[in-house]
Amino acid sequence: MKKKIEIKTKNMYKNFQKKNPKMIKTIFGLFLLGNSIFLFLSFYSFIFHWKNDQSQLYSIFDKEIIAENLLGKMGAAVSHYFIHGGIGLSAFFLPISLFLMGLRIFFVKKKILKNSYQYIIYQLLFFSIWIPITFYLIFPKKGILSGIVGFEIGNFLISLFGKVGLGILLIISIFLYFILLFSSIKTKKIKNGIKKKIPSCNEEINAILKLCYNMVKKYFFKKKTHYIDEKITFLKKKPIINPIINPTYSLKSNNNNEDFSYMEEKYLEKNKKKIIKILNFYKIKVYNIKATIGPTITLYEIFPNVGVRVSKIKNLENEIALNLSALSIRIIAPIPGKGSIGIEIPNHHHTIVYMKNILESEKIFKKSHQMELPISLGKTVFNEIFMIDLAKMPHLLIAGSTGQGKSVGLNSMIVFLLYNKNSEEIKFILIDPKKVEFSIYNKISKSYFALLPNYIDPIITHLHEVIDVLNSLCKEMDNRYVILKKAMVRNIQEYNIKYEKKYHLPYIILIIDEFADLSLSFKKKEIEIYITRLSQLSRAVGIHLIIATQRPSVNVITGLIKSNFTARVSFKVSSKIDSITILDSTGAEKLIGRGDSLFYNKNELIRLQCPFIDINDIQKIINFYGQNNFTKKKYFFLPEPDAK
């Protein structure tokens, strides 16, 4: 019976085909043309709206959600899986090929149709593989260009032949393709058929490549864009190098680490699905979810519907961490200045923020010259370089457990100040109870240090030296107030502007690496009095304090000291109590280490990735500043301390 039914249906189709050949041809041609227009418009709209539409793909049947794609949710979904999850921008070959095939049905003779289709299909197959691989080789971190096909095949070929070998293979393959193409065009059938009635295959290829190039140029290279809401600036210019401020030496860096890792996208989509699933389970409705990938963590911004309680989402912290298999997450409810709730989840692949990339940024180079004492604390979750002016803080308190990045952070601050200020503008006082952390800076002590008279070692390491230098610094502060009073000015900035040619008062920056060792000594009260007095009064005369400790307990950071250090940085700490002590809130105990930090100032909490600088690079910088000829090696002495 089944065979008889199949034979009957085949015979009916053949009879219909014989009786209505033009109708079938017209229907098939219109089908191809309609699909080509649908795909082209959805692909074209995808380029401009994919960032906002990708979060709608998982709620395609929800009437409340409207996609920005020209062809709605269906267009957003189709274009997403063809471009983003498929062959990248070479997906545009598909609607163009369908369009050409539709035109051929109406205008080309039957005898040539077969050969025409073959040429179009061959071109589509070849370029849907060749172009994604080429894009992946040239732009390995821009997944929208290559798609998953280019990423997977490109990765496999690079592992076999290497990047140079793959480049050679691609060049050879494109030459071979065009040789075969042009040789086949010379045949009689192609000459008499396709070449007379429609543009040549070569012209079609050039037109398609030109279209793809113009789209890429228009969208990616004339403005800043986000890849999964991550800020990536293209064609960044290098800053103008000032030989006095910026020494020419080689710093270790890996620019590839600064780009977005395409592999993170897989985890990104999975995490989005899991977050939506958890919220739906607890009947929490959201109308959008966005993700921003930073150097260390990914920030998922949830936009809840009206009427959803913020506390309800915040209470799901443990459930979200469990379902995402994350070591720790941090929920910001709500994000200040935005109508959203943030969930910070550690990245699978951490990006190192190198100090060199910050120093070479033209924007930062210009911005730092507008500050009195510029310091870069690293990059935010939005991959923006974060800077502060120590003169406005006016002091900085740093805390964090052992090995979480305090010493690296202090070194990066010192290096950044050296890059932006000369020896006549700043002087350092370094207190190092460990005796080894700051010893590398001995070579610049003659020009960049404020020294105690009759002291041999410029780095303060012993307790009695600490008492003396704090006493001398307080006397220097009092002397400067007398100078300002006589000059009839209010602060050091006004004084230096008024008496620039006569005498310049340099800023003095006191840096203590491990304050806990000093505060727990038998001279604790005396040290605390000096520190409190300096923190209260020294701002106007250009004396600023940076104090670091690995034990941010109440015994170490007293209420009196804490009240005068409004700006604070916390690396990972061991408990919530320590986090509350340093930041007045929890969160520092959930940091993931390796430079991950929180900056607190004026009730604002910002998550940062501290810049990394290698000890060998610091050595090169110090050698440069210690040996250069343009720096005046002039000693700067503090007043004599009071006799004991």
Short mmCIF file of C-alpha atoms in Angstrom, two decimals, residues 394-395 467-482 510 512 515 524-545 547 558-565 639 642:
data_model
loop_
_atom_site.label_atom_id
_atom_site.label_comp_id
_atom_site.label_asym_id
_atom_site.label_seq_id
_atom_site.Cartn_x
_atom_site.Cartn_y
_atom_site.Cartn_z
CA PRO A 394 43.65 63.86 50.26
CA HIS A 395 44.92 60.60 51.82
CA ILE A 467 59.04 58.28 65.18
CA ASP A 468 61.73 60.72 64.05
CA VAL A 469 60.45 61.04 60.48
CA LEU A 470 56.83 61.57 61.63
CA ASN A 471 58.03 64.21 64.10
CA SER A 472 60.08 65.94 61.38
CA LEU A 473 57.16 65.78 58.98
CA CYS A 474 54.89 67.48 61.50
CA LYS A 475 57.50 70.23 61.93
CA GLU A 476 57.74 70.60 58.15
CA MET A 477 53.95 70.96 58.06
CA ASP A 478 54.04 73.70 60.72
CA ASN A 479 56.84 75.52 58.86
CA ARG A 480 54.86 75.43 55.63
CA TYR A 481 51.82 76.93 57.32
CA VAL A 482 54.01 79.83 58.44
CA LEU A 510 54.34 59.54 52.95
CA ILE A 512 53.71 53.19 54.85
CA PHE A 515 50.96 50.00 59.24
CA LYS A 524 51.49 52.95 69.19
CA LYS A 525 49.96 56.03 70.83
CA GLU A 526 52.77 58.30 69.73
CA ILE A 527 52.57 57.09 66.13
CA GLU A 528 48.79 57.40 66.13
CA ILE A 529 49.01 61.02 67.35
CA TYR A 530 51.41 61.95 64.54
CA ILE A 531 49.36 60.17 61.86
CA THR A 532 46.11 61.75 63.08
CA ARG A 533 47.63 65.22 63.17
CA LEU A 534 49.08 64.87 59.67
CA SER A 535 45.88 63.48 58.22
CA GLN A 536 43.84 66.34 59.69
CA LEU A 537 46.05 69.30 58.79
CA SER A 538 48.55 68.45 56.07
CA ARG A 539 46.35 68.69 52.99
CA ALA A 540 46.66 72.44 52.48
CA VAL A 541 50.48 72.34 52.63
CA GLY A 542 50.89 69.48 50.17
CA ILE A 543 51.63 66.55 52.49
CA HIS A 544 49.65 63.40 51.71
CA LEU A 545 49.56 59.93 53.26
CA ILE A 547 48.90 53.81 54.38
CA THR A 558 41.11 53.34 64.78
CA GLY A 559 38.01 55.47 64.36
CA LEU A 560 40.07 58.68 64.53
CA ILE A 561 42.39 57.59 61.72
CA LYS A 562 39.55 56.17 59.63
CA SER A 563 37.55 59.40 59.81
CA ASN A 564 40.39 61.30 58.13
CA PHE A 565 40.95 58.71 55.37
CA PRO A 639 63.68 69.61 59.76
CA ASP A 642 62.96 66.86 68.46
#
